[in-house]
Coordinates of C-alpha atoms and ligand atoms in Angstrom, one line a residue:
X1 CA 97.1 86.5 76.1
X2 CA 98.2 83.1 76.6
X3 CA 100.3 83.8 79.8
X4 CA 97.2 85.7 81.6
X5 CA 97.6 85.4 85.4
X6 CA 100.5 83.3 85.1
X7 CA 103.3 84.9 87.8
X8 CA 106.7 84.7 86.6
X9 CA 109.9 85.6 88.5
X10 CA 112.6 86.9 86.8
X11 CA 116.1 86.8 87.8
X12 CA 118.6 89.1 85.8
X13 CA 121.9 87.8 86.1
X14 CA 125.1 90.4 85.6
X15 CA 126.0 90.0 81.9
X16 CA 125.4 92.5 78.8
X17 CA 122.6 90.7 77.9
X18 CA 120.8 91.7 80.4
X19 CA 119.5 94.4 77.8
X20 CA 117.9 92.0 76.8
X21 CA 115.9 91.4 79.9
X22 CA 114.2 94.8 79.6
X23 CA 112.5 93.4 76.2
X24 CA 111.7 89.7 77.6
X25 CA 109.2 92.2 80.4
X26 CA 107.7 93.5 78.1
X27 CA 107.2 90.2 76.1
X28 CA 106.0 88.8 78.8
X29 CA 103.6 91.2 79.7
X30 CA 102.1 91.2 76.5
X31 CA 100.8 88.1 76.7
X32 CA 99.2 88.9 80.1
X33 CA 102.1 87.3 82.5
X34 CA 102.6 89.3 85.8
X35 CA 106.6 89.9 86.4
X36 CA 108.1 90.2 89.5
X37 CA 112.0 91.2 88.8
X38 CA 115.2 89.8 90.8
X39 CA 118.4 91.6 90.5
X40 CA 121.7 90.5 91.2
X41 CA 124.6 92.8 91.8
X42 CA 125.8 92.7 88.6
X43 CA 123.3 92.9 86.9
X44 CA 122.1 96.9 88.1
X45 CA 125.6 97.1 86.6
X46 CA 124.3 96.7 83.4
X47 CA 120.9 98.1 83.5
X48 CA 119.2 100.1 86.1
X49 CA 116.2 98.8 88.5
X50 CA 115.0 102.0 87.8
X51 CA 114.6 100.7 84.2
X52 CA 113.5 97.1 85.0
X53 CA 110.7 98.5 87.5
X54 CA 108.9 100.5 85.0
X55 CA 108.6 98.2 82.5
X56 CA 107.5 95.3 85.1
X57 CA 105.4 97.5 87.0
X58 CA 106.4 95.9 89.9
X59 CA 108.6 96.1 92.8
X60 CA 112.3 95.0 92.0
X61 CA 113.7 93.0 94.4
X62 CA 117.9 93.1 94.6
X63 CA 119.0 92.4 98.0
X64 CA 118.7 89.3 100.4
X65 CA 119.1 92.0 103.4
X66 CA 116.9 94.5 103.0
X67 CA 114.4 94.8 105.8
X68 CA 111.9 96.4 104.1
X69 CA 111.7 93.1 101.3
X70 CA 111.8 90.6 103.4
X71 CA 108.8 92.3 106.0
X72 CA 106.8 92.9 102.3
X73 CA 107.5 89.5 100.7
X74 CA 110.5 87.3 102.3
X75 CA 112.6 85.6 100.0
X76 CA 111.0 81.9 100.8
X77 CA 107.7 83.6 99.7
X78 CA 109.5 85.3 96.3
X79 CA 111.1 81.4 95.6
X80 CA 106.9 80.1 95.7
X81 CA 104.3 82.9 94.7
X82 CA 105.4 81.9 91.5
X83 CA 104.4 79.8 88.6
X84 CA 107.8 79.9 87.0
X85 CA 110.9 81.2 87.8
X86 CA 113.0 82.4 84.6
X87 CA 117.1 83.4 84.8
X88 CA 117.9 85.5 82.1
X89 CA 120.5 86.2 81.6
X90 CA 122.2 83.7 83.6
X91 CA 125.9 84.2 84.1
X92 CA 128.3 81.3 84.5
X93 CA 128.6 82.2 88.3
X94 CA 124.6 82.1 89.1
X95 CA 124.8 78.6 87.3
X96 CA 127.8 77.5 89.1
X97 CA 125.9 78.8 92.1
X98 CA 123.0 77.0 91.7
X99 CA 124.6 73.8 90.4
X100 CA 126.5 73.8 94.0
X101 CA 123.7 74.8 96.4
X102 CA 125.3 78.4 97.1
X103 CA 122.6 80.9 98.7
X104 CA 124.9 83.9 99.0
X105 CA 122.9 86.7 97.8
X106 CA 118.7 87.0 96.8
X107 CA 118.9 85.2 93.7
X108 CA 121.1 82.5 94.3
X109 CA 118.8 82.0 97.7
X110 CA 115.1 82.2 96.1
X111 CA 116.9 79.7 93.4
X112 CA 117.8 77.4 96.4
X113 CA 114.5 77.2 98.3
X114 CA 111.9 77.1 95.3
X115 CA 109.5 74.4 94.7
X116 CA 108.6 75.5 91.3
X117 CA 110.1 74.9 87.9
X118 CA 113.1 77.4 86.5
X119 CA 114.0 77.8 83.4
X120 CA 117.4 79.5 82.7
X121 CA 118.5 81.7 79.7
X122 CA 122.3 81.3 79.4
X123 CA 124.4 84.3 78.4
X124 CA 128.3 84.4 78.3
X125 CA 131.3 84.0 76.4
X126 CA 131.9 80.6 74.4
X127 CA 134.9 80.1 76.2
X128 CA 133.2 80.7 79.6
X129 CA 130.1 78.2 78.1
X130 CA 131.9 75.5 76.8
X131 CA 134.7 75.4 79.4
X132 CA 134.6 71.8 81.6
X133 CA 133.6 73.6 84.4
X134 CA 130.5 75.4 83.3
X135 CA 129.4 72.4 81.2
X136 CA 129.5 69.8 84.7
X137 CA 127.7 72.8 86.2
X138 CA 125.1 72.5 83.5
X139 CA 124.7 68.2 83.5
X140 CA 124.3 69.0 87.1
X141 CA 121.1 71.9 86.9
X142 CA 120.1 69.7 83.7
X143 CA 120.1 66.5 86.0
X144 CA 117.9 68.6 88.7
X145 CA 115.7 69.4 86.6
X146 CA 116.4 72.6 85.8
X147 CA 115.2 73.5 81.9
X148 CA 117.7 75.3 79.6
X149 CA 117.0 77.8 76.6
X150 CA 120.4 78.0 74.2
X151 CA 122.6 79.6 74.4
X152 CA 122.5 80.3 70.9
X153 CA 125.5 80.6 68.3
X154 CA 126.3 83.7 67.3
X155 CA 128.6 87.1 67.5
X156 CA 128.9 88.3 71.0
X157 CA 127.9 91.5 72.2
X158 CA 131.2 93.1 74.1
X159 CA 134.0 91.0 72.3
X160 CA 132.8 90.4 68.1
X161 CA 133.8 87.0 69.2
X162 CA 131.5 84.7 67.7
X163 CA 130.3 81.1 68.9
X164 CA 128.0 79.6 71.3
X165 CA 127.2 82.1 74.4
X166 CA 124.1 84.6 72.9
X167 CA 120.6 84.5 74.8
X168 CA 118.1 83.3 73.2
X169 CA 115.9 86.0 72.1
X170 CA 113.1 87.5 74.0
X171 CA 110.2 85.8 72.1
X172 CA 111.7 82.2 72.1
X173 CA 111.8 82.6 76.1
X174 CA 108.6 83.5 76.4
X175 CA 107.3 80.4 73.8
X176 CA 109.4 77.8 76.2
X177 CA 108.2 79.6 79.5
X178 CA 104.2 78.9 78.1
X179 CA 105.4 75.2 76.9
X180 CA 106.4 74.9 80.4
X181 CA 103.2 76.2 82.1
X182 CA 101.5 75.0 80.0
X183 CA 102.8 71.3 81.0
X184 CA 101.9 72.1 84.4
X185 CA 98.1 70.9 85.1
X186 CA 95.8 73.8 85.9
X187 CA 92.8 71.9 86.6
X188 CA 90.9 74.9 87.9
X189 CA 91.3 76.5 84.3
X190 CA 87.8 78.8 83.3
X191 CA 86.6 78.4 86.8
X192 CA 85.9 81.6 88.7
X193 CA 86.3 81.6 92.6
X194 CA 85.8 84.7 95.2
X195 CA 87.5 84.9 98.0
X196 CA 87.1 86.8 101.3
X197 CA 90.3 88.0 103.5
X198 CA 91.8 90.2 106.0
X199 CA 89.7 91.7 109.0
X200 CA 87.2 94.2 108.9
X201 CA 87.2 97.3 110.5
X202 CA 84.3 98.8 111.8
X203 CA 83.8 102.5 112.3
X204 CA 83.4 103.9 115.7
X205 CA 83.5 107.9 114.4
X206 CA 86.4 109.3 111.7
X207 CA 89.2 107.9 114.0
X208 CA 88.2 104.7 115.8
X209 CA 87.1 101.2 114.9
X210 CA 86.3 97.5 116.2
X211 CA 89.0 95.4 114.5
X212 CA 90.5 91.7 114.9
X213 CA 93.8 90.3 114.8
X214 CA 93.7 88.5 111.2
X215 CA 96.4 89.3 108.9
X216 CA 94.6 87.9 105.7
X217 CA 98.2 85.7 105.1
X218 CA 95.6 82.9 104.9
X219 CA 93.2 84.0 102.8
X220 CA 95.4 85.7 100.5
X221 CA 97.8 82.8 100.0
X222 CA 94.4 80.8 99.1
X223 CA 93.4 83.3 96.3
X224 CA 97.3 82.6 95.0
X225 CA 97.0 79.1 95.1
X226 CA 93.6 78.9 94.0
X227 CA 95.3 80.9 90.8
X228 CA 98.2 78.9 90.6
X229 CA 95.6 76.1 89.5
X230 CA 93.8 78.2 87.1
X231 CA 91.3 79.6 88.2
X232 CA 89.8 83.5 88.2
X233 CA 90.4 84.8 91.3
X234 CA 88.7 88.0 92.6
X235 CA 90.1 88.4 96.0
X236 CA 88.1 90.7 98.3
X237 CA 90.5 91.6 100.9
X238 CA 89.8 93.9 104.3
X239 CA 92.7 96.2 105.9
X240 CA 95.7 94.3 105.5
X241 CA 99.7 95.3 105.5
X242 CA 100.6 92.4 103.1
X243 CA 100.6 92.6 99.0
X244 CA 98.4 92.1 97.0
X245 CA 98.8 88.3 95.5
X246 CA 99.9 88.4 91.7
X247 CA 97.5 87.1 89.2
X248 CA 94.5 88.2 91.4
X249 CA 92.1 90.8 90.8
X250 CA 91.8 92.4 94.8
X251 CA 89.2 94.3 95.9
X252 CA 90.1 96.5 99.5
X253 CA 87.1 97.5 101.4
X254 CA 87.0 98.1 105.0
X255 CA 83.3 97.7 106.2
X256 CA 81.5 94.0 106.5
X257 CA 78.5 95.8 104.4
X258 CA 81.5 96.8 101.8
X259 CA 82.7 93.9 101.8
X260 CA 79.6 91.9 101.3
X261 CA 78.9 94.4 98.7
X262 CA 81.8 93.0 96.4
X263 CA 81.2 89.5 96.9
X264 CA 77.9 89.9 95.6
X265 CA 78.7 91.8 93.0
X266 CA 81.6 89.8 91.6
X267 CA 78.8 86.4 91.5
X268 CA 78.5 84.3 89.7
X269 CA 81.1 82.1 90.4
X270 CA 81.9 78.5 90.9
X271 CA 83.6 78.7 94.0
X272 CA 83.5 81.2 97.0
X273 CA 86.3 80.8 100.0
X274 CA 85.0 82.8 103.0
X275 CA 88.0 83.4 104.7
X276 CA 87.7 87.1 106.6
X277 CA 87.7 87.3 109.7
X278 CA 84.4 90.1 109.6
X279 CA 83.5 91.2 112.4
X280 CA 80.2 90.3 114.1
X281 CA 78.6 93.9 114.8
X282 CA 79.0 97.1 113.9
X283 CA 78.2 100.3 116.1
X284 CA 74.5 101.0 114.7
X285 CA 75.2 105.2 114.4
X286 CA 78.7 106.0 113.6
X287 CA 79.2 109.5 115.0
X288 CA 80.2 111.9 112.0
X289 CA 82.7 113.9 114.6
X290 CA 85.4 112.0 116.7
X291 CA 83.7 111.4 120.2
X292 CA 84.9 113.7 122.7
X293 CA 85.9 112.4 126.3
X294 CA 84.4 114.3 128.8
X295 CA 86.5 114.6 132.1
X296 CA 85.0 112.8 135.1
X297 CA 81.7 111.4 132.7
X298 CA 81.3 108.0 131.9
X299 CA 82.6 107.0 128.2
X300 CA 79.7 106.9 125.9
X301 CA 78.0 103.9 125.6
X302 CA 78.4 101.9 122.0
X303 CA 75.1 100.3 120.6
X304 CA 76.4 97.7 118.6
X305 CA 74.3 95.8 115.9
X306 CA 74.5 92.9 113.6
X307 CA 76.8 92.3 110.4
X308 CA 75.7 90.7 107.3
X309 CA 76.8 87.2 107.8
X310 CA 78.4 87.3 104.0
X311 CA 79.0 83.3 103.9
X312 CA 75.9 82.5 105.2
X313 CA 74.3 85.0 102.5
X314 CA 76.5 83.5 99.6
X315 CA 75.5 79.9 100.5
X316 CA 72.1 80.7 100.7
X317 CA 72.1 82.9 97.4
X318 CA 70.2 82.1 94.2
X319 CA 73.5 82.4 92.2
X320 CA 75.3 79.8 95.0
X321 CA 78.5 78.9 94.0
X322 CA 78.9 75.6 93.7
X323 CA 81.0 74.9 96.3
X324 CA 80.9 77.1 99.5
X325 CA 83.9 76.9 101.5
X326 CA 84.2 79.0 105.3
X327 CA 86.8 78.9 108.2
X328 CA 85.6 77.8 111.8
X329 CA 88.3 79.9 114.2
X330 CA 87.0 78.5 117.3
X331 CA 88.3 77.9 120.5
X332 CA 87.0 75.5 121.7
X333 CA 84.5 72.5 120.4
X334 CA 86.5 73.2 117.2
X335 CA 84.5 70.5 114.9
X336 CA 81.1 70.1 116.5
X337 CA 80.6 73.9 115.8
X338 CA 82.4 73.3 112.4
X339 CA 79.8 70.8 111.7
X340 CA 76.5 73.1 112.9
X341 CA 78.0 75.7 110.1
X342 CA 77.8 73.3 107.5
X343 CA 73.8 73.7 107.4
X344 CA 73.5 77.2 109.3
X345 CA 75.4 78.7 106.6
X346 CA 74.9 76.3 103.5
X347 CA 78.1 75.4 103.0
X348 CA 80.0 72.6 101.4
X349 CA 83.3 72.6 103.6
X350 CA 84.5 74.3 106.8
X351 CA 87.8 74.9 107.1
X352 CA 87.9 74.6 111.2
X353 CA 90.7 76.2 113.2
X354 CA 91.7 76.1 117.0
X355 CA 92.6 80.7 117.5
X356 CA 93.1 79.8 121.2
X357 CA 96.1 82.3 121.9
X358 CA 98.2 79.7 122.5
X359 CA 97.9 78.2 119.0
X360 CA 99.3 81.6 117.6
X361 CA 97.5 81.2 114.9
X362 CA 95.8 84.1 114.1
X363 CA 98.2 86.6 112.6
X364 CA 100.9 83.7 112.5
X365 CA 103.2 81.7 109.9
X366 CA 101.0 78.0 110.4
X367 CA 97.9 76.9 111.0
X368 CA 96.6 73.8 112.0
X369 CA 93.2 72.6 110.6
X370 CA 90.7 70.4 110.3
X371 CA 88.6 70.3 106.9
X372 CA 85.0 69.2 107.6
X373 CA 82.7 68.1 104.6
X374 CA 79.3 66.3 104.6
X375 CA 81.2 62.5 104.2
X376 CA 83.8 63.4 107.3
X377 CA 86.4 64.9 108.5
X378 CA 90.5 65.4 107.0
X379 CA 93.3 66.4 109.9
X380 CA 95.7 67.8 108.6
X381 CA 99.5 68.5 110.2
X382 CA 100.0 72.0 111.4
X383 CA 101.8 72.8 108.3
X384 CA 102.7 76.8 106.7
X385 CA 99.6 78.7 105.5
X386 CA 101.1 78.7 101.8
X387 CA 101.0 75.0 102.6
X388 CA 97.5 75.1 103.7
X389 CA 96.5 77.4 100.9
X390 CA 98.1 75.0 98.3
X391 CA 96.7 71.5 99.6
X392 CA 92.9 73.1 100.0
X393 CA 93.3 74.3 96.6
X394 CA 93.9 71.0 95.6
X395 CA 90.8 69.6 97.5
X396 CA 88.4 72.3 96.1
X397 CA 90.1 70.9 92.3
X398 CA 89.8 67.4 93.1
X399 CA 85.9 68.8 94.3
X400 CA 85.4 69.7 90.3
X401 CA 87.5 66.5 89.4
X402 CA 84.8 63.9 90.5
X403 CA 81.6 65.6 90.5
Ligands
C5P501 O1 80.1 82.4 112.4 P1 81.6 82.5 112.3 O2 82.1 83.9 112.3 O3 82.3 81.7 113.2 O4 81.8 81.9 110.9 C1 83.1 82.0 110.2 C2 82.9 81.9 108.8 O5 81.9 82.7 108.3 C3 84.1 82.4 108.0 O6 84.2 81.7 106.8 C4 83.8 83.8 107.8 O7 84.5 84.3 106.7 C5 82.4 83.8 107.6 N1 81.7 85.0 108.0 C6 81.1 85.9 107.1 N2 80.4 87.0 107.5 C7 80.3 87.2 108.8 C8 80.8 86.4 109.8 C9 81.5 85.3 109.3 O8 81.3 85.7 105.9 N3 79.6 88.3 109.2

């Protein structure tokens, strides 16, 4: 499984080749990639999403409009929670698309705003491929750095033509997809990390609970980037209404004591990101029938009690991790307190936040931190959580770089 956790996007293009596409899944997921399929128009002329869905297992995603997509993932998030984005087939038109900087539908837009390599699969006619037009489109891409596979010589599909316009076949994809990844430094390879996300929700009786704002966007884009290096990333993850990150093995619990539960039982590991937000107490005797109101008597009284502090517990523990990383979300003496946690909770870094409502942070796009080790303290712009996620990810690496 030499592609195992790697998180490829594929765009199908509209040609006939995209019959081809439907192989190049399963090829992919053979060797333990995780798919996430692109549509164009033209290309559910060919095949169906229905088709494309069930072989990927996996959400197709076809139009730049659709509400529901964008709430899920968003198209800037589709163009990064990637390792590699792969076009095949690519038509002529996507090329000459992305060549030019056009973003007028979901694939020609996620094309446009990625940060991470592409490698495109041409598929057309030889007269469409060799034509000036497509060939200045193709120095351009190839000057961007886009990487090419084929097209390959041979007879085409619709016409009997024969030339140079064929897609490369499923298998050679995939071995020039893995060359790529594989050129792309995963320093955190064979290192295990846990992470903790989300809120928790704490059970008042069967319908009501203590809960907090936190969406888990934080914590769950640091699982992806934390995989995006490598590692083996068991994300334990509290109520939340985003996906699941690809190439993550995610736990849902709902409790502090379930959540706890998990962590401990997915240790060893080398690194352990305490990200959720869990909530301090719990209500001591959760009442097995919903609690009745009583007209004109006072509501009854809640006894709350103590949660497990889970990061103290993990950076105390006789399997500890060897680097223990937890979030401050203070408002107010944001680094003194981030400092005191450093020792109360036997950790290696703080990750210290201002949650003051006016920062917006919690449940928001950004955050703003400061990252607070033993030899000082790193500012860092208020920057997007992906962003966040990616440069702390880098930190913990550089952690395993130089000691
Ligand atoms: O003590 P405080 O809640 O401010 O500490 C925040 C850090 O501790 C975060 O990393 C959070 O995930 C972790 N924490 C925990 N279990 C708790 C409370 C906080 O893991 N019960």
């Amino acid at each position: 499984m030499i592609l195992k956790n790697k998180r490829i996007l594929l765009i199908i293009a509209g040609g006939i080749a995209a019959y081809k596409s439907l192989d190049l899944i399963r090829r992919f997921r053979e060797q333990g990639a995780d798919v996430r399929p692109l549509m164009t128009a033209g290309a559910q002329q060919f095949v169906t999403p229905l088709a494309v869905g069930a072989l990927s297992a996996s959400h197709v995603y076809t139009d730049l409009f659709s509400r529901e997509d964008e709430q899920d993932v968003g198209h800037i998030r589709l163009a990064r929670d990637c390792d590699l984005i792969v076009v095949a087939p690519a038509t002529a038109d996507l090329m000459a698309k992305m060549a030019h900087g056009l973003a007028d539908d979901l694939a020609s837009t996620v094309l446009l705003a990625t940060d991470k390599p592409v490698l495109v699969a041409p598929a057309m006619n030889p007269k469409m491929w060799s034509t000036k037009a497509t060939q200045r489109n193709v120095a351009t891409l190839k000057a961007d750095g886009i990487h090419f596979i084929g097209p390959e010589r041979g007879e085409m599909a619709e016409s009997g033509e024969a030339g140079l316009g064929r897609m490369s076949e499923p298998m050679q994809i995939v071995e020039t997809a893995t060359l790529l990844l594989d050129g792309h430094a995963k320093p955190l390879l064979g290192r295990k990390a846990i992470v903790t996300s989300g809120p928790t929700h704490e059970p008042i009786d069967p319908v009501r609970y203590i809960a907090n704002r936190s969406s888990g966007k934080q914590g769950h884009a640091i699982a992806a980037a934390l995989a995006a290096l490598g590692a083996d990333v068991t994300l334990v993850s509290g109520p939340v209404t985003i996906p699941d990150p690809l190439g993550v093995r995610t736990i849902h619990v709902e409790r502090a004591e379930e959540m706890r539960d998990a962590v401990l039982a997915a240790l060893p590991a080398d690194i352990a990101v305490m990200v959720a937000a869990v909530a301090d107490w719990r209500v001591e005797a959760q009442a097995g029938e919903k609690i009745k109101k009583q007209a004109g008597e006072p509501p009854a009284p809640l006894h709350l009690i103590e949660n497990p502090d889970i990061l103290k517990t993990v950076g105390h523990h006789a399997m500890r991790p060897k680097l223990v990383c937890g979030f401050a979300a203070e408002t107010q003496s944001v680094i003194e307190n981030a400092r005191k946690k450093l020792d109360t909770k036997g950790a290696d870094m703080i990750v210290a936040n201002d949650v003051s409502a006016e920062t917006g942070i919690m449940g928001g796009e950004r955050n703003s931190v400061r990252v607070i080790t033993r030899d000082g303290v790193d500012v860092w712009p208020d920057m997007p959580k992906g962003e966040v996620a990616e440069k702390l990810a880098e930190k913990i690496a550089s952690y395993f770089a130089t000691s």
